[in-house]
mmCIF file of C-alpha atoms in Angstrom:
data_model
loop_
_atom_site.group_PDB
_atom_site.id
_atom_site.type_symbol
_atom_site.label_atom_id
_atom_site.label_comp_id
_atom_site.label_asym_id
_atom_site.label_seq_id
_atom_site.Cartn_x
_atom_site.Cartn_y
_atom_site.Cartn_z
ATOM 1 C CA GLY A 72 21.959 79.227 -38.490
ATOM 2 C CA ALA A 73 23.181 81.717 -35.970
ATOM 3 C CA VAL A 74 25.670 80.644 -33.351
ATOM 4 C CA VAL A 75 25.528 81.129 -29.636
ATOM 5 C CA SER A 76 28.624 80.168 -27.723
ATOM 6 C CA GLN A 77 28.377 79.282 -24.063
ATOM 7 C CA HIS A 78 31.204 78.372 -21.790
ATOM 8 C CA PRO A 79 32.437 76.697 -19.798
ATOM 9 C CA SER A 80 30.833 73.455 -20.945
ATOM 10 C CA TRP A 81 31.140 71.988 -17.531
ATOM 11 C CA VAL A 82 32.473 73.065 -14.193
ATOM 12 C CA ILE A 83 32.980 71.435 -10.840
ATOM 13 C CA CYS A 84 33.341 73.778 -7.917
ATOM 14 C CA LYS A 85 33.395 73.672 -4.151
ATOM 15 C CA SER A 86 30.399 74.663 -2.114
ATOM 16 C CA GLY A 87 30.451 78.359 -1.244
ATOM 17 C CA THR A 88 32.352 79.503 -4.302
ATOM 18 C CA SER A 89 30.963 81.532 -7.213
ATOM 19 C CA VAL A 90 30.846 80.454 -10.824
ATOM 20 C CA LYS A 91 30.456 82.656 -13.889
ATOM 21 C CA ILE A 92 28.947 81.360 -17.117
ATOM 22 C CA GLU A 93 29.249 83.322 -20.349
ATOM 23 C CA CYS A 94 26.891 83.376 -23.288
ATOM 24 C CA ARG A 95 27.900 85.060 -26.545
ATOM 25 C CA SER A 96 25.996 85.543 -29.766
ATOM 26 C CA LEU A 97 28.670 85.263 -32.421
ATOM 27 C CA ASP A 98 27.055 86.525 -35.579
ATOM 28 C CA PHE A 99 23.972 88.487 -34.614
ATOM 29 C CA GLN A 100 22.906 91.079 -32.101
ATOM 30 C CA ALA A 101 20.853 89.534 -29.367
ATOM 31 C CA THR A 102 18.371 92.013 -27.978
ATOM 32 C CA THR A 103 17.139 89.422 -25.532
ATOM 33 C CA MET A 104 18.914 86.624 -23.756
ATOM 34 C CA PHE A 105 17.348 83.953 -21.617
ATOM 35 C CA TRP A 106 18.837 81.809 -18.923
ATOM 36 C CA TYR A 107 17.375 78.396 -18.230
ATOM 37 C CA ARG A 108 18.062 75.647 -15.787
ATOM 38 C CA GLN A 109 17.321 72.006 -16.415
ATOM 39 C CA PHE A 110 17.396 69.299 -13.771
ATOM 40 C CA PRO A 111 17.672 65.647 -14.840
ATOM 41 C CA LYS A 112 14.590 64.361 -16.666
ATOM 42 C CA GLN A 113 12.871 67.720 -16.333
ATOM 43 C CA SER A 114 12.126 70.439 -18.839
ATOM 44 C CA LEU A 115 13.900 73.701 -19.277
ATOM 45 C CA MET A 116 12.861 76.156 -16.607
ATOM 46 C CA LEU A 117 13.261 79.822 -17.368
ATOM 47 C CA MET A 118 15.255 81.593 -14.698
ATOM 48 C CA ALA A 119 15.453 85.097 -16.075
ATOM 49 C CA THR A 120 15.133 87.233 -19.158
ATOM 50 C CA SER A 121 17.569 89.996 -19.859
ATOM 51 C CA ASN A 122 17.450 92.764 -22.402
ATOM 52 C CA GLU A 123 20.631 94.547 -23.316
ATOM 53 C CA GLY A 124 21.324 97.502 -21.093
ATOM 54 C CA SER A 125 18.560 96.861 -18.600
ATOM 55 C CA LYS A 126 18.110 94.802 -15.471
ATOM 56 C CA ALA A 127 17.140 91.186 -15.838
ATOM 57 C CA THR A 128 13.614 90.055 -15.117
ATOM 58 C CA TYR A 129 13.640 87.049 -12.846
ATOM 59 C CA GLU A 130 11.024 84.351 -12.739
ATOM 60 C CA GLN A 131 9.182 83.698 -9.528
ATOM 61 C CA GLY A 132 11.238 81.683 -7.090
ATOM 62 C CA VAL A 133 14.595 82.593 -8.614
ATOM 63 C CA GLU A 134 16.805 84.600 -6.270
ATOM 64 C CA LYS A 135 18.250 87.573 -8.096
ATOM 65 C CA ASP A 136 20.989 88.046 -5.520
ATOM 66 C CA LYS A 137 22.126 84.470 -5.988
ATOM 67 C CA PHE A 138 21.949 84.338 -9.759
ATOM 68 C CA LEU A 139 23.511 87.536 -11.007
ATOM 69 C CA ILE A 140 22.875 88.320 -14.642
ATOM 70 C CA ASN A 141 24.697 90.941 -16.643
ATOM 71 C CA HIS A 142 23.808 91.780 -20.226
ATOM 72 C CA ALA A 143 26.180 94.605 -20.936
ATOM 73 C CA SER A 144 26.262 94.326 -24.720
ATOM 74 C CA LEU A 145 24.223 92.941 -27.577
ATOM 75 C CA THR A 146 26.525 89.962 -27.853
ATOM 76 C CA LEU A 147 27.338 88.997 -24.283
ATOM 77 C CA SER A 148 25.406 87.973 -21.207
ATOM 78 C CA THR A 149 26.818 86.401 -18.080
ATOM 79 C CA LEU A 150 25.240 84.394 -15.285
ATOM 80 C CA THR A 151 27.072 84.211 -11.980
ATOM 81 C CA VAL A 152 25.985 81.611 -9.473
ATOM 82 C CA THR A 153 27.089 83.091 -6.166
ATOM 83 C CA SER A 154 27.880 81.004 -3.109
ATOM 84 C CA ALA A 155 27.007 77.840 -4.954
ATOM 85 C CA HIS A 156 25.599 74.871 -3.076
ATOM 86 C CA PRO A 157 25.082 71.260 -4.145
ATOM 87 C CA GLU A 158 21.402 71.925 -4.874
ATOM 88 C CA ASP A 159 22.513 74.427 -7.521
ATOM 89 C CA SER A 160 24.056 71.569 -9.492
ATOM 90 C CA SER A 161 22.223 71.570 -12.787
ATOM 91 C CA PHE A 162 22.456 72.104 -16.527
ATOM 92 C CA TYR A 163 22.351 75.822 -17.291
ATOM 93 C CA ILE A 164 21.519 76.916 -20.832
ATOM 94 C CA CYS A 165 21.371 80.337 -22.361
ATOM 95 C CA SER A 166 19.529 81.357 -25.470
ATOM 96 C CA ALA A 167 19.648 84.494 -27.507
ATOM 97 C CA THR A 168 17.205 86.086 -29.876
ATOM 98 C CA ASP A 169 16.322 89.245 -31.655
ATOM 99 C CA ILE A 170 12.641 90.005 -31.763
ATOM 100 C CA TYR A 171 10.463 87.730 -33.871
ATOM 101 C CA THR A 172 13.127 85.165 -34.695
ATOM 102 C CA GLU A 173 13.851 81.782 -33.262
ATOM 103 C CA ALA A 174 15.962 81.449 -30.180
ATOM 104 C CA PHE A 175 19.427 80.035 -30.588
ATOM 105 C CA PHE A 176 20.814 78.070 -27.716
ATOM 106 C CA GLY A 177 24.227 77.831 -26.243
ATOM 107 C CA GLN A 178 25.714 74.399 -25.710
ATOM 108 C CA GLY A 179 24.876 74.477 -22.033
ATOM 109 C CA THR A 180 26.989 74.377 -18.897
ATOM 110 C CA ARG A 181 26.857 71.418 -16.555
ATOM 111 C CA LEU A 182 27.538 72.695 -13.051
ATOM 112 C CA THR A 183 28.416 70.309 -10.261
ATOM 113 C CA VAL A 184 28.871 71.716 -6.795
ATOM 114 C CA VAL A 185 30.649 69.450 -4.364
ATOM 115 C CA ARG B 166 -3.020 75.929 -15.600
ATOM 116 C CA LYS B 167 0.475 75.800 -17.083
ATOM 117 C CA GLU B 168 1.305 78.260 -19.828
ATOM 118 C CA VAL B 169 2.335 75.475 -22.153
ATOM 119 C CA GLU B 170 1.220 71.896 -21.622
ATOM 120 C CA GLN B 171 2.397 68.726 -23.258
ATOM 121 C CA ASP B 172 1.902 65.047 -22.624
ATOM 122 C CA PRO B 173 5.309 63.938 -21.308
ATOM 123 C CA GLY B 174 5.045 60.453 -22.810
ATOM 124 C CA PRO B 175 7.133 58.456 -23.404
ATOM 125 C CA PHE B 176 5.700 57.407 -26.691
ATOM 126 C CA ASN B 177 7.215 54.126 -27.846
ATOM 127 C CA VAL B 178 6.583 53.505 -31.521
ATOM 128 C CA PRO B 179 7.978 51.061 -34.078
ATOM 129 C CA GLU B 180 10.170 52.304 -36.865
ATOM 130 C CA GLY B 181 8.066 53.509 -39.781
ATOM 131 C CA ALA B 182 5.106 54.518 -37.630
ATOM 132 C CA THR B 183 3.343 57.861 -37.768
ATOM 133 C CA VAL B 184 3.095 59.664 -34.459
ATOM 134 C CA ALA B 185 1.549 62.971 -33.412
ATOM 135 C CA PHE B 186 2.104 65.219 -30.430
ATOM 136 C CA ASN B 187 -0.144 67.969 -29.185
ATOM 137 C CA CYS B 188 0.561 70.995 -27.105
ATOM 138 C CA THR B 189 -1.821 73.541 -25.612
ATOM 139 C CA TYR B 190 -1.042 77.096 -24.550
ATOM 140 C CA SER B 191 -2.947 79.380 -22.242
ATOM 141 C CA ASN B 192 -2.095 82.871 -23.486
ATOM 142 C CA SER B 193 -4.334 83.816 -26.391
ATOM 143 C CA ALA B 194 -2.003 86.708 -27.208
ATOM 144 C CA SER B 195 0.910 84.404 -27.986
ATOM 145 C CA GLN B 196 2.380 85.304 -31.298
ATOM 146 C CA SER B 197 4.799 82.695 -32.495
ATOM 147 C CA PHE B 198 5.240 79.022 -31.960
ATOM 148 C CA PHE B 199 7.984 76.485 -32.411
ATOM 149 C CA TRP B 200 8.853 72.875 -32.015
ATOM 150 C CA TYR B 201 12.323 72.157 -30.663
ATOM 151 C CA ARG B 202 14.075 68.850 -30.387
ATOM 152 C CA GLN B 203 16.315 68.000 -27.449
ATOM 153 C CA ASP B 204 18.565 64.990 -27.324
ATOM 154 C CA CYS B 205 19.703 63.667 -23.978
ATOM 155 C CA ARG B 206 22.157 66.009 -22.264
ATOM 156 C CA LYS B 207 22.222 68.377 -25.231
ATOM 157 C CA GLU B 208 20.839 71.822 -25.852
ATOM 158 C CA PRO B 209 17.475 72.186 -27.640
ATOM 159 C CA LYS B 210 17.597 72.724 -31.374
ATOM 160 C CA LEU B 211 14.904 74.231 -33.535
ATOM 161 C CA LEU B 212 12.972 71.635 -35.463
ATOM 162 C CA MET B 213 10.476 73.938 -37.115
ATOM 163 C CA SER B 214 8.435 77.052 -36.664
ATOM 164 C CA VAL B 215 4.667 76.679 -36.672
ATOM 165 C CA TYR B 216 2.635 78.879 -38.995
ATOM 166 C CA SER B 217 -1.084 79.538 -38.962
ATOM 167 C CA SER B 218 -1.531 77.895 -42.325
ATOM 168 C CA GLY B 219 0.333 74.789 -41.234
ATOM 169 C CA ASN B 220 3.691 73.835 -42.588
ATOM 170 C CA GLU B 221 5.569 70.770 -43.628
ATOM 171 C CA ASP B 222 9.244 69.906 -43.703
ATOM 172 C CA GLY B 223 9.919 66.477 -45.063
ATOM 173 C CA ARG B 224 8.410 63.934 -42.712
ATOM 174 C CA PHE B 225 7.402 66.594 -40.203
ATOM 175 C CA THR B 226 4.152 68.553 -40.278
ATOM 176 C CA ALA B 227 3.222 71.286 -37.824
ATOM 177 C CA GLN B 228 -0.246 72.711 -37.312
ATOM 178 C CA LEU B 229 -1.548 75.641 -35.303
ATOM 179 C CA ASN B 230 -5.117 76.081 -34.146
ATOM 180 C CA ARG B 231 -5.452 79.547 -32.629
ATOM 181 C CA ALA B 232 -9.128 79.168 -31.794
ATOM 182 C CA SER B 233 -8.445 76.125 -29.637
ATOM 183 C CA GLN B 234 -4.964 77.268 -28.667
ATOM 184 C CA TYR B 235 -3.145 74.137 -29.567
ATOM 185 C CA ILE B 236 -0.211 73.155 -31.700
ATOM 186 C CA SER B 237 0.545 69.771 -33.151
ATOM 187 C CA LEU B 238 3.537 67.975 -34.599
ATOM 188 C CA LEU B 239 3.159 64.957 -36.867
ATOM 189 C CA ILE B 240 6.081 62.709 -37.700
ATOM 190 C CA ARG B 241 5.619 60.272 -40.569
ATOM 191 C CA ASP B 242 7.715 57.207 -41.277
ATOM 192 C CA SER B 243 9.554 57.585 -37.990
ATOM 193 C CA LYS B 244 13.227 56.684 -37.831
ATOM 194 C CA LEU B 245 15.336 55.462 -34.951
ATOM 195 C CA SER B 246 17.121 58.804 -35.091
ATOM 196 C CA ASP B 247 13.868 60.607 -34.312
ATOM 197 C CA SER B 248 14.123 59.370 -30.719
ATOM 198 C CA ALA B 249 14.371 62.504 -28.623
ATOM 199 C CA THR B 250 12.322 64.871 -26.506
ATOM 200 C CA TYR B 251 10.172 67.298 -28.469
ATOM 201 C CA LEU B 252 9.568 70.658 -26.872
ATOM 202 C CA CYS B 253 6.653 72.915 -27.679
ATOM 203 C CA VAL B 254 7.688 76.557 -27.393
ATOM 204 C CA VAL B 255 5.501 79.638 -27.326
ATOM 205 C CA ASN B 256 6.759 83.181 -27.755
ATOM 206 C CA ASN B 257 4.951 85.966 -25.915
ATOM 207 C CA PRO B 258 6.401 89.377 -26.691
ATOM 208 C CA THR B 259 6.659 91.536 -23.597
ATOM 209 C CA GLY B 260 7.278 95.215 -23.189
ATOM 210 C CA GLY B 261 11.014 94.772 -23.339
ATOM 211 C CA GLY B 262 11.357 91.911 -25.773
ATOM 212 C CA ASN B 263 10.389 88.273 -26.108
ATOM 213 C CA LYS B 264 9.541 85.617 -23.608
ATOM 214 C CA LEU B 265 9.852 82.027 -24.694
ATOM 215 C CA THR B 266 7.941 79.513 -22.640
ATOM 216 C CA PHE B 267 8.756 75.824 -22.972
ATOM 217 C CA GLY B 268 6.502 72.884 -22.471
ATOM 218 C CA THR B 269 7.816 70.023 -20.402
ATOM 219 C CA GLY B 270 8.556 68.080 -23.556
ATOM 220 C CA THR B 271 7.239 64.854 -25.017
ATOM 221 C CA GLN B 272 9.634 61.951 -25.119
ATOM 222 C CA LEU B 273 9.624 59.799 -28.245
ATOM 223 C CA LYS B 274 11.312 56.421 -28.501
ATOM 224 C CA VAL B 275 11.403 54.788 -31.902
ATOM 225 C CA GLU B 276 12.145 51.079 -31.763
ATOM 226 C CA LEU B 277 13.043 48.384 -34.269
#
């Protein structure tokens, strides 16, 4: 199947710093990329949907100024957690799809803010 | 009402058992449906798509009932390795693309 590469796999950062997570579709053009967050023992929660070349659509309750999403090309989307705080510690997963096909997931990024 | 609802479980079953999960969705315009499997601390992986006519892949059978807006997954002859969380996923195309909505997942534990 198609491959989506996400990195870093894990990151530990100090409170107040910003962290950038990259998501790349390696062998297909992803018209849509999704960013999810998953807290322990909870399901994936969609944070935002981004279509290449346009602004991301954020889900209710997700601060767009805190979670900056850039989807500048059909193969790359980035999520930047700005001014991270301990409550932002979570497992962040991206997925990529072209219309009508399954979504392929990145490996996820475990963020710990200390 | 949640867009996609699943019984969280956990379902504890003995090896060799047959187990079924259901999932309901609220948007009648939803167009495509999937079951994903997620192992602990890993990313979800596609188990199978769900087609209107029903489809089978080895020990796994998926069914879709559009009239009642529910999807099911049946696992026959369960193995220890089937222990995981099974996520029901519904795709609702939007103006700009797709929107995948995940259920909370149903946890399955297969025991000796």
